[in-house]
Amino acid sequence: MISKTALLRGFGLLRLLAVFLAALPLLALPALGLAWIWLSDHRPFWLAALGICAVSGYGLHLLAARIERSRSKTDQAEQSIDPESRTTRPAPHWSRQDEACWIKVEELAQRTSPKDWAVADVQRIALLGRDTLDVVAGHYHPEADNPLLELTIPHALLITERAARDLRREITRTIPFSHKLTMGLLARINRWRETVKQYETLYRLGRAVLSPYSALFHEVRRNLGNSIAGYGLENVKAWLLREYVRKVGYYAIELYSGKLLLIDEDPTARPTAATRSDLNDAGKHGEPSTSEPLRILVLGRANTGKSSLINALFGRLQVTTDTLPGTTQAMKAYRLEREGRDAALILDAPGCDTDLLPPKALRRAVLDADLILWVTAANRADRHAEREQLDRIRAWYAERPSRRLPPLVVALTHIDQLRPVKEWQPPYDLNAAPNPKAVAIAAAVQAVARDLNVPVDQTIPVCLAQGRLYNVEDTLAAVILELQEESEKARFLRCLEARKGEEFWSAVKEQMKTAGRMLGSVLR
Amino acid sequence: MFANLLTGLRRTIRGAAAEKDPESGLNGESGMSDAALNEALRRARAVQPPPVVWLLGKTQSGKTSIIRSLTGSPDAEIGNGFQSCTRTARFYDHPADAPVVRFLDTQGLGEVDYDPAEDLAFCESQAQLIIAVVKVSDGLQGAVFDVLRAVRRRRPDWPVIVAQTCLHEVYPSGFEHVLPYPFDQSGWETRVPPNLTRALLFQRDRLGALPGNGPMVWVPVDLTLPEDDILPTDYGLDALWKAVQRASRFDLEVRLRDESDREDGQSDSFSLAAHQQIVGYAMASAAIGALPLVDLAALPALQVKMLHKLGELAGVRWDKRRVAEFSALLGPGIMAGYGLRLAGRSVIKLIPVLGQTGGAAYGAATGAGLTFALGKAARLYLDHAAQGRSVRAEDVRKIFDEALRRGRNLIKPFGQKDGS
């Protein structure tokens, strides 16, 4: 480290003097002004101005405080969203369970106020962090006696590492000169402040003896000013505390929900084992893509038009279709490529009411999907089996709180068969139409949405009949695109689960290998 | 007596106030109150329930369309094709007042939130003929076929008709029905679109042979609404009639259709509906005649009700002039009638005497024959009256004579078969 004298010498003593001389007239101004006020007997005015400024400043501060209070009250009345800004927010890829936990953390943060937690007391702060951890751990392990301990050592180390890295980044970025502040300097500044405080009391006493009149004004101003600054400071402190709770909560959720991989990589960065095999299965040209594609699963009963829908989505013939059920014999993957990249993997399934799709295979396919495209025929009202199947799918996801139910889009096919049967003159405006066909289509959409328990805006009427292709490229594709973000969240959690499975076995393998080597070297 | 019958008719038509009047001739002599008549009808129905045709199929497969086409009655509610409308298994009596047949419409199999087990057991205990309805575009009919197999395992001799519906849904676009109806001739496979052939055969293959030895008939039909603009709207209905005739052990066709009504080339919905009403009332007359304790005053009251109903169907008001005209046409007819000579008495004396002395079975057949004959004569008269044409007395007499004979023969087998 460069010593201070060396710095001074480098700058040049004469130059330093020159700078001081240049600044001297300006520095002298306050002293001269004070002297003038004293001599010209304007002192009372000056003191009065001092007092008025202080009092009006205090008034403004009171007003600000009142406005803040009333605003937070109305906000609470409307929605329990506080006005303060938060830098730590729930991650978009979190599952419902994680989001529920985040709400608990947020509640805890709202309850935290500087009155209960002195910012200076390091031990107290640590306790607050522990409380937050308790909340999160309890959420994920309600059954455990001591939920805090429900994590592995490598994961605990990992979380320390991540939190420290995060904190370093933020301090470097937001606190000025933090990259130059040494710990020693901070300690010295603290010592200086203590000394100054001692002498300040002495100074104030002396002033009171020598000039009681002006001392009174100064004391008033000092107290008012302190109280204003103090209030603002309280706000900042509270914000810091809440942010602290949120930060701890965020990492705790990542930790306890098991989202942290020991390897430092985006889980969606490369294809999962299932996708690799499907890509091979899809065969065709080219090497597998570099990242995990979205997996779109096309499901529905036999003969509803699943394969036709895939053909329509690809815009060309990919899959054979037929009037009789059982044309699609097994699960088959198709690569949907855009600009030479794997945009999605579309999986065509046999009819879910046939023997070709056993429940086990269906379950695996469903849990490996990021979007489910459910194809149902408008001219078949017996949707009981379909509803059961969908409810089963929902139950599979409900059993797994760490996963997100992928978005579900219903493609309502065969709308050309609705009454009046002979009419087919698309486009049909379903919202405002005196056209009987459009009315029938709209009513069918409502009925299907109700029967299958899906939102109406995710029930898309399409026609796949030869020469009557309708609503696939525009509406259905647009809805799928709209849901892409949701799908990506589902994909993230799916990949995470796949990676964790891989990680478990690769870690065991690695550990066995190392242990074996050690054993070998000992024996040798 | 017969004069009383016609007086009663006139009074009924004239208004409910006169009917309710306790001093009116209707109640005093020939008639009886509506409540008493309905009670008699109810008891008659309990003794001799109409046969039940069970329509089995998934929701919106076209069961109600079949009821509608068989009965010619527009009362059966037709769905929109994408949403189920029959909420529970329910009886559809046809005609409503004096049913000749009872359709049992099951709530569609495969509907959301519906467990069919209980309904199916109930239907099985009631039915005499099953018509399974399968949409040809819906290849997988396992639920329906399983019920068919199970029923036939328990009742091996039950007849089964499988109607394959909605043919137009697998036509290529722009294709019309193949005419004449090809499916009752061999080689039809090559005359319809290949996809339709395959879909039809696929379903037949899926069901395979049913257990038991009862008849089983496959009938492709396409029963559409006029606004669907697919002509003819009752494609395959004749084939379905033939199948019903072959399969049913009760004469469903005789109950619902009378070919002799068509001879004058005036076969229309009135003839069809009138025939069903007449058979219904004739059967009710037979049942009432067989009831030992029912006052036979019910019989003329029943006939009044029938004539009233027929007048309604034809859109002809039974005013004083018409009643007089009809009785004038009928009067000699009855006196000279074969049926009366057979009975050896005048109609006026016939009915009260039967109530006291005649055997119940004899009363049943005669009462039913009379009702049937009266109804048929009224049908002819009303048909002409509605068109503003006059009718010759000998025609009415001829119809009456013939119907009296037919009616007695017609009702006898119903009674024997239905009771079994």
XYZ file of C-alpha atoms in Angstrom, chain A residues 83-265:
183
model
C -45.411 1.758 -1.188
C -41.785 1.132 -0.517
C -39.601 -0.109 -3.269
C -38.118 -3.557 -3.013
C -35.046 -4.731 -4.728
C -35.482 -8.353 -3.740
C -38.462 -9.944 -5.439
C -39.654 -13.530 -5.859
C -37.954 -15.311 -8.728
C -40.210 -15.831 -11.773
C -39.463 -19.537 -12.010
C -40.670 -20.315 -8.518
C -43.428 -22.876 -8.037
C -46.702 -22.149 -6.259
C -45.291 -23.522 -3.044
C -42.320 -21.177 -3.236
C -44.608 -18.253 -3.934
C -46.690 -19.129 -0.901
C -43.540 -19.146 1.180
C -42.486 -15.800 -0.250
C -45.751 -14.330 0.983
C -44.833 -15.456 4.485
C -41.387 -13.863 4.175
C -42.956 -10.664 2.911
C -45.290 -10.631 5.906
C -42.366 -11.037 8.244
C -40.548 -8.199 6.493
C -43.582 -5.967 6.912
C -43.732 -6.729 10.611
C -40.080 -5.879 11.105
C -39.448 -2.357 12.402
C -36.248 -0.738 13.653
C -37.816 -0.256 17.087
C -37.524 -3.968 17.771
C -34.278 -4.548 15.976
C -31.421 -2.125 16.632
C -29.425 -1.985 13.429
C -26.140 -1.561 15.273
C -26.494 -4.757 17.275
C -24.933 -7.478 15.157
C -26.202 -10.304 17.338
C -29.773 -9.061 17.144
C -29.501 -8.860 13.385
C -28.290 -12.419 13.265
C -31.322 -13.412 15.313
C -33.628 -11.704 12.798
C -31.968 -13.703 10.032
C -32.531 -16.861 11.985
C -36.194 -16.003 12.453
C -36.531 -15.607 8.698
C -34.852 -18.938 8.110
C -37.212 -20.482 10.636
C -40.217 -19.220 8.717
C -38.937 -20.615 5.436
C -37.701 -23.923 6.818
C -40.975 -24.421 8.650
C -42.853 -23.857 5.417
C -40.961 -26.567 3.583
C -40.616 -29.030 6.422
C -43.707 -28.623 8.568
C -43.264 -32.161 9.834
C -39.672 -31.820 11.081
C -38.913 -31.057 14.749
C -36.145 -28.736 13.780
C -36.774 -27.704 10.198
C -33.687 -25.466 10.165
C -31.479 -28.511 10.088
C -33.107 -30.066 7.045
C -30.343 -29.222 4.641
C -27.132 -30.824 3.492
C -23.693 -29.433 4.279
C -22.707 -28.715 0.668
C -25.933 -26.809 0.199
C -25.399 -24.768 3.370
C -21.904 -23.868 2.140
C -23.301 -23.023 -1.244
C -25.856 -20.626 0.159
C -23.203 -18.790 2.192
C -21.131 -18.484 -0.925
C -24.006 -17.148 -3.019
C -25.219 -14.678 -0.399
C -21.716 -13.340 0.165
C -21.165 -12.919 -3.554
C -24.450 -11.100 -3.883
C -23.760 -8.790 -1.009
C -20.308 -7.956 -2.341
C -21.756 -7.028 -5.712
C -24.402 -4.803 -4.266
C -22.127 -2.989 -1.878
C -19.587 -2.378 -4.603
C -22.239 -1.099 -6.911
C -24.306 1.102 -4.618
C -22.147 2.457 -1.778
C -19.766 5.202 -2.995
C -16.061 4.629 -2.406
C -16.834 1.254 -0.885
C -14.020 -0.224 -2.927
C -11.597 2.167 -1.177
C -13.001 1.905 2.337
C -10.944 -0.375 4.494
C -12.249 -2.013 7.593
C -9.553 -0.178 9.583
C -10.723 3.182 8.283
C -14.273 2.419 9.269
C -13.119 1.522 12.760
C -11.096 4.735 13.018
C -13.984 6.875 11.822
C -16.135 5.318 14.462
C -13.518 6.159 17.107
C -13.268 9.760 15.881
C -16.984 10.143 16.073
C -16.989 9.048 19.711
C -14.243 11.566 20.535
C -16.024 14.368 18.691
C -19.212 13.584 20.581
C -17.411 14.024 23.914
C -15.929 17.332 22.903
C -19.150 18.552 21.349
C -20.908 18.408 24.704
C -18.107 20.449 26.214
C -18.371 22.968 23.361
C -22.125 23.326 23.793
C -21.742 23.890 27.526
C -19.094 26.537 26.932
C -21.250 28.322 24.378
C -24.195 28.348 26.725
C -22.085 30.049 29.380
C -20.516 32.589 27.033
C -23.502 33.444 24.821
C -26.737 32.072 26.265
C -28.881 34.007 23.816
C -27.491 32.520 20.585
C -26.885 29.166 22.262
C -30.609 28.818 22.819
C -31.274 29.226 19.083
C -28.535 26.823 18.168
C -29.911 24.196 20.534
C -33.398 24.536 19.065
C -32.075 24.234 15.539
C -29.914 21.266 16.431
C -32.753 19.329 18.012
C -35.199 20.008 15.209
C -32.623 19.115 12.595
C -31.710 15.921 14.382
C -35.292 14.893 14.664
C -35.879 15.436 10.933
C -32.768 13.540 9.976
C -33.578 10.948 12.602
C -37.000 10.279 11.119
C -35.626 9.929 7.631
C -32.900 7.741 8.973
C -35.497 5.545 10.702
C -37.193 5.039 7.349
C -33.946 4.082 5.716
C -33.119 1.750 8.575
C -36.519 0.069 8.340
C -36.087 -0.385 4.635
C -32.656 -1.887 5.192
C -34.041 -4.306 7.775
C -36.902 -5.426 5.558
C -34.624 -5.828 2.618
C -32.388 -7.892 4.831
C -35.272 -10.154 5.788
C -36.249 -10.494 2.127
C -32.733 -11.293 1.014
C -32.354 -13.967 3.660
C -35.836 -15.266 2.837
C -35.061 -15.402 -0.877
C -31.972 -17.481 -0.422
C -33.627 -19.600 2.191
C -36.431 -20.405 -0.241
C -33.937 -21.281 -2.947
C -32.177 -23.436 -0.415
C -35.021 -25.251 1.279
C -37.061 -25.782 -1.869
C -34.045 -27.585 -3.239
C -33.550 -25.328 -6.218
C -29.849 -24.922 -5.712
C -27.760 -27.167 -7.873
C -24.275 -27.887 -6.660
C -23.009 -27.349 -10.164
C -22.987 -23.750 -11.284
C -25.081 -23.890 -14.450
